[in-house]
PDB file of C-alpha atoms and ligand atoms in Angstrom:
ATOM      1  CA  MET A   1      -6.672 -13.810   8.207  1.00 73.00           C
ATOM      2  CA  ALA A   2      -8.855 -16.851   8.666  1.00 82.00           C
ATOM      3  CA  LYS A   3      -6.997 -20.130   8.703  1.00 94.00           C
ATOM      4  CA  ILE A   4      -6.990 -21.468   5.156  1.00 97.00           C
ATOM      5  CA  HIS A   5      -6.615 -25.199   4.683  1.00 98.00           C
ATOM      6  CA  CYS A   6      -5.168 -26.192   1.337  1.00 98.00           C
ATOM      7  CA  SER A   7      -3.749 -29.424  -0.021  1.00 98.00           C
ATOM      8  CA  ILE A   8      -1.792 -28.028  -2.976  1.00 98.00           C
ATOM      9  CA  ASN A   9       1.685 -28.881  -1.766  1.00 98.00           C
ATOM     10  CA  ASN A  10       3.656 -27.517  -4.698  1.00 98.00           C
ATOM     11  CA  CYS A  11       2.428 -23.986  -3.919  1.00 98.00           C
ATOM     12  CA  HIS A  12       4.994 -21.541  -2.493  1.00 98.00           C
ATOM     13  CA  TYR A  13       2.572 -20.738   0.377  1.00 98.00           C
ATOM     14  CA  TRP A  14       1.681 -24.304   1.354  1.00 98.00           C
ATOM     15  CA  ASN A  15       2.921 -25.658   4.688  1.00 98.00           C
ATOM     16  CA  GLN A  16       2.857 -28.943   6.596  1.00 97.00           C
ATOM     17  CA  GLY A  17      -0.582 -29.888   7.871  1.00 98.00           C
ATOM     18  CA  ASN A  18      -2.164 -28.498   4.710  1.00 98.00           C
ATOM     19  CA  VAL A  19      -2.152 -24.910   5.949  1.00 98.00           C
ATOM     20  CA  CYS A  20      -1.762 -21.884   3.691  1.00 98.00           C
ATOM     21  CA  HIS A  21       0.855 -19.397   4.903  1.00 97.00           C
ATOM     22  CA  ALA A  22       0.079 -16.627   2.431  1.00 97.00           C
ATOM     23  CA  SER A  23      -0.454 -13.190   3.957  1.00 96.00           C
ATOM     24  CA  GLU A  24      -3.689 -13.007   1.944  1.00 97.00           C
ATOM     25  CA  ILE A  25      -5.257 -14.899  -0.940  1.00 98.00           C
ATOM     26  CA  LEU A  26      -7.621 -14.107  -3.796  1.00 98.00           C
ATOM     27  CA  VAL A  27     -10.273 -16.620  -4.811  1.00 98.00           C
ATOM     28  CA  SER A  28     -11.888 -15.912  -8.160  1.00 98.00           C
ATOM     29  CA  ARG A  29     -13.570 -17.573 -11.104  1.00 98.00           C
ATOM     30  CA  ASP A  30     -11.280 -19.772 -13.186  1.00 97.00           C
ATOM     31  CA  SER A  31     -12.143 -18.098 -16.474  1.00 97.00           C
ATOM     32  CA  TRP A  32     -11.390 -14.618 -15.101  1.00 98.00           C
ATOM     33  CA  ALA A  33      -8.144 -15.656 -13.437  1.00 98.00           C
ATOM     34  CA  ALA A  34      -6.921 -17.158 -16.678  1.00 97.00           C
ATOM     35  CA  GLN A  35      -7.240 -13.808 -18.450  1.00 97.00           C
ATOM     36  CA  VAL A  36      -5.459 -11.458 -16.054  1.00 97.00           C
ATOM     37  CA  PRO A  37      -1.713 -11.222 -15.377  1.00 96.00           C
ATOM     38  CA  ASP A  38      -0.017 -12.777 -12.363  1.00 95.00           C
ATOM     39  CA  HIS A  39       0.588  -9.426 -10.666  1.00 96.00           C
ATOM     40  CA  ILE A  40      -3.183  -8.946 -10.166  1.00 97.00           C
ATOM     41  CA  ASP A  41      -3.838 -10.699  -6.877  1.00 98.00           C
ATOM     42  CA  ALA A  42      -5.060 -10.268  -3.303  1.00 98.00           C
ATOM     43  CA  PRO A  43      -3.471  -6.811  -2.734  1.00 97.00           C
ATOM     44  CA  ASP A  44      -5.670  -5.565  -5.627  1.00 97.00           C
ATOM     45  CA  ALA A  45      -8.828  -7.298  -4.400  1.00 97.00           C
ATOM     46  CA  SER A  46     -10.801  -4.068  -3.980  1.00 97.00           C
ATOM     47  CA  ASN A  47     -10.410  -3.408  -7.718  1.00 97.00           C
ATOM     48  CA  VAL A  48     -11.442  -6.904  -8.816  1.00 97.00           C
ATOM     49  CA  PRO A  49     -14.972  -7.034 -10.254  1.00 97.00           C
ATOM     50  CA  PRO A  50     -17.396  -9.198  -8.281  1.00 98.00           C
ATOM     51  CA  MET A  51     -18.292 -12.286 -10.293  1.00 97.00           C
ATOM     52  CA  SER A  52     -20.447 -15.374  -9.997  1.00 98.00           C
ATOM     53  CA  ALA A  53     -19.606 -19.060 -10.209  1.00 97.00           C
ATOM     54  CA  SER A  54     -21.886 -22.023 -10.795  1.00 97.00           C
ATOM     55  CA  THR A  55     -20.039 -24.596  -8.721  1.00 98.00           C
ATOM     56  CA  CYS A  56     -16.846 -24.893  -6.701  1.00 97.00           C
ATOM     57  CA  MET A  57     -15.267 -26.258  -9.858  1.00 98.00           C
ATOM     58  CA  ASP A  58     -15.552 -22.778 -11.384  1.00 98.00           C
ATOM     59  CA  THR A  59     -13.385 -21.193  -8.692  1.00 98.00           C
ATOM     60  CA  CYS A  60      -9.663 -21.131  -8.080  1.00 98.00           C
ATOM     61  CA  CYS A  61      -7.035 -19.697  -5.793  1.00 98.00           C
ATOM     62  CA  LYS A  62      -5.420 -17.024  -7.924  1.00 98.00           C
ATOM     63  CA  THR A  63      -2.646 -16.620  -5.360  1.00 98.00           C
ATOM     64  CA  PHE A  64      -1.224 -20.062  -6.168  1.00 98.00           C
ATOM     65  CA  VAL A  65       2.315 -19.907  -7.419  1.00 98.00           C
ATOM     66  CA  ASN A  66       4.561 -22.888  -7.931  1.00 98.00           C
ATOM     67  CA  LYS A  67       7.325 -22.996  -5.310  1.00 97.00           C
ATOM     68  CA  ASN A  68       9.903 -23.129  -8.122  1.00 96.00           C
ATOM     69  CA  SER A  69       8.460 -20.223 -10.083  1.00 96.00           C
ATOM     70  CA  ASP A  70      10.287 -16.975 -10.827  1.00 94.00           C
ATOM     71  CA  GLN A  71       6.912 -15.179 -10.433  1.00 93.00           C
ATOM     72  CA  ILE A  72       6.672 -15.568  -6.636  1.00 95.00           C
ATOM     73  CA  ASN A  73       7.109 -11.871  -5.800  1.00 91.00           C
ATOM     74  CA  VAL A  74       5.184 -10.231  -8.641  1.00 95.00           C
ATOM     75  CA  ASP A  75       1.877  -9.896  -6.739  1.00 95.00           C
ATOM     76  CA  GLN A  76       3.168  -8.480  -3.404  1.00 95.00           C
ATOM     77  CA  VAL A  77       1.674 -11.355  -1.426  1.00 97.00           C
ATOM     78  CA  THR A  78       4.092 -12.480   1.279  1.00 96.00           C
ATOM     79  CA  ARG A  79       4.675 -15.806   2.972  1.00 96.00           C
ATOM     80  CA  ASN A  80       4.104 -15.817   6.722  1.00 95.00           C
ATOM     81  CA  PRO A  81       6.642 -17.751   8.811  1.00 93.00           C
TER      82      PRO A  81
HETATM   83  S1  SF4 B   1      -1.961 -19.628  -1.926  1.00 95.24           S
HETATM   84 FE1  SF4 B   1      -3.791 -20.780  -2.547  1.00 95.24          FE
HETATM   85  S2  SF4 B   1      -2.977 -22.632  -3.543  1.00 95.24           S
HETATM   86 FE2  SF4 B   1      -1.336 -21.716  -2.349  1.00 95.24          FE
HETATM   87  S3  SF4 B   1      -1.365 -22.744  -0.360  1.00 95.24           S
HETATM   88 FE3  SF4 B   1      -2.591 -20.868  -0.186  1.00 95.24          FE
HETATM   89  S4  SF4 B   1      -4.700 -21.498  -0.643  1.00 95.24           S
HETATM   90 FE4  SF4 B   1      -3.333 -23.117  -1.401  1.00 95.24          FE
END
C-alpha cells in the first residue's frame, strides 16, 4: 500500500512520524460513513458505491478507530508492525 501520512494520533493505526500502519484504509464521504456500521470498511471496498465529494472537508478515513475502542477488530483491517 502507498505510504499514508496521518496526524490523528489517537487512532489504533497511527504510528510515530505520522504514518498510518493499517493494512488498508477506506476513504469515503462523511455523510455516507456516518450511516453505515463499523464493520463496513476497506476489506469491503469493492462493494462500496462510488460517491462524490465537494471538498476535502466532505471526506473522512472510515478506517479510523480509537486506540481504546472495543471495535478495533470488527472490520478485519489489521495493524502492520
Ligand atoms: S486508519 Fe485512517 S485515521 Fe487511522 S492512522 Fe490510518 S489514515 Fe489515520
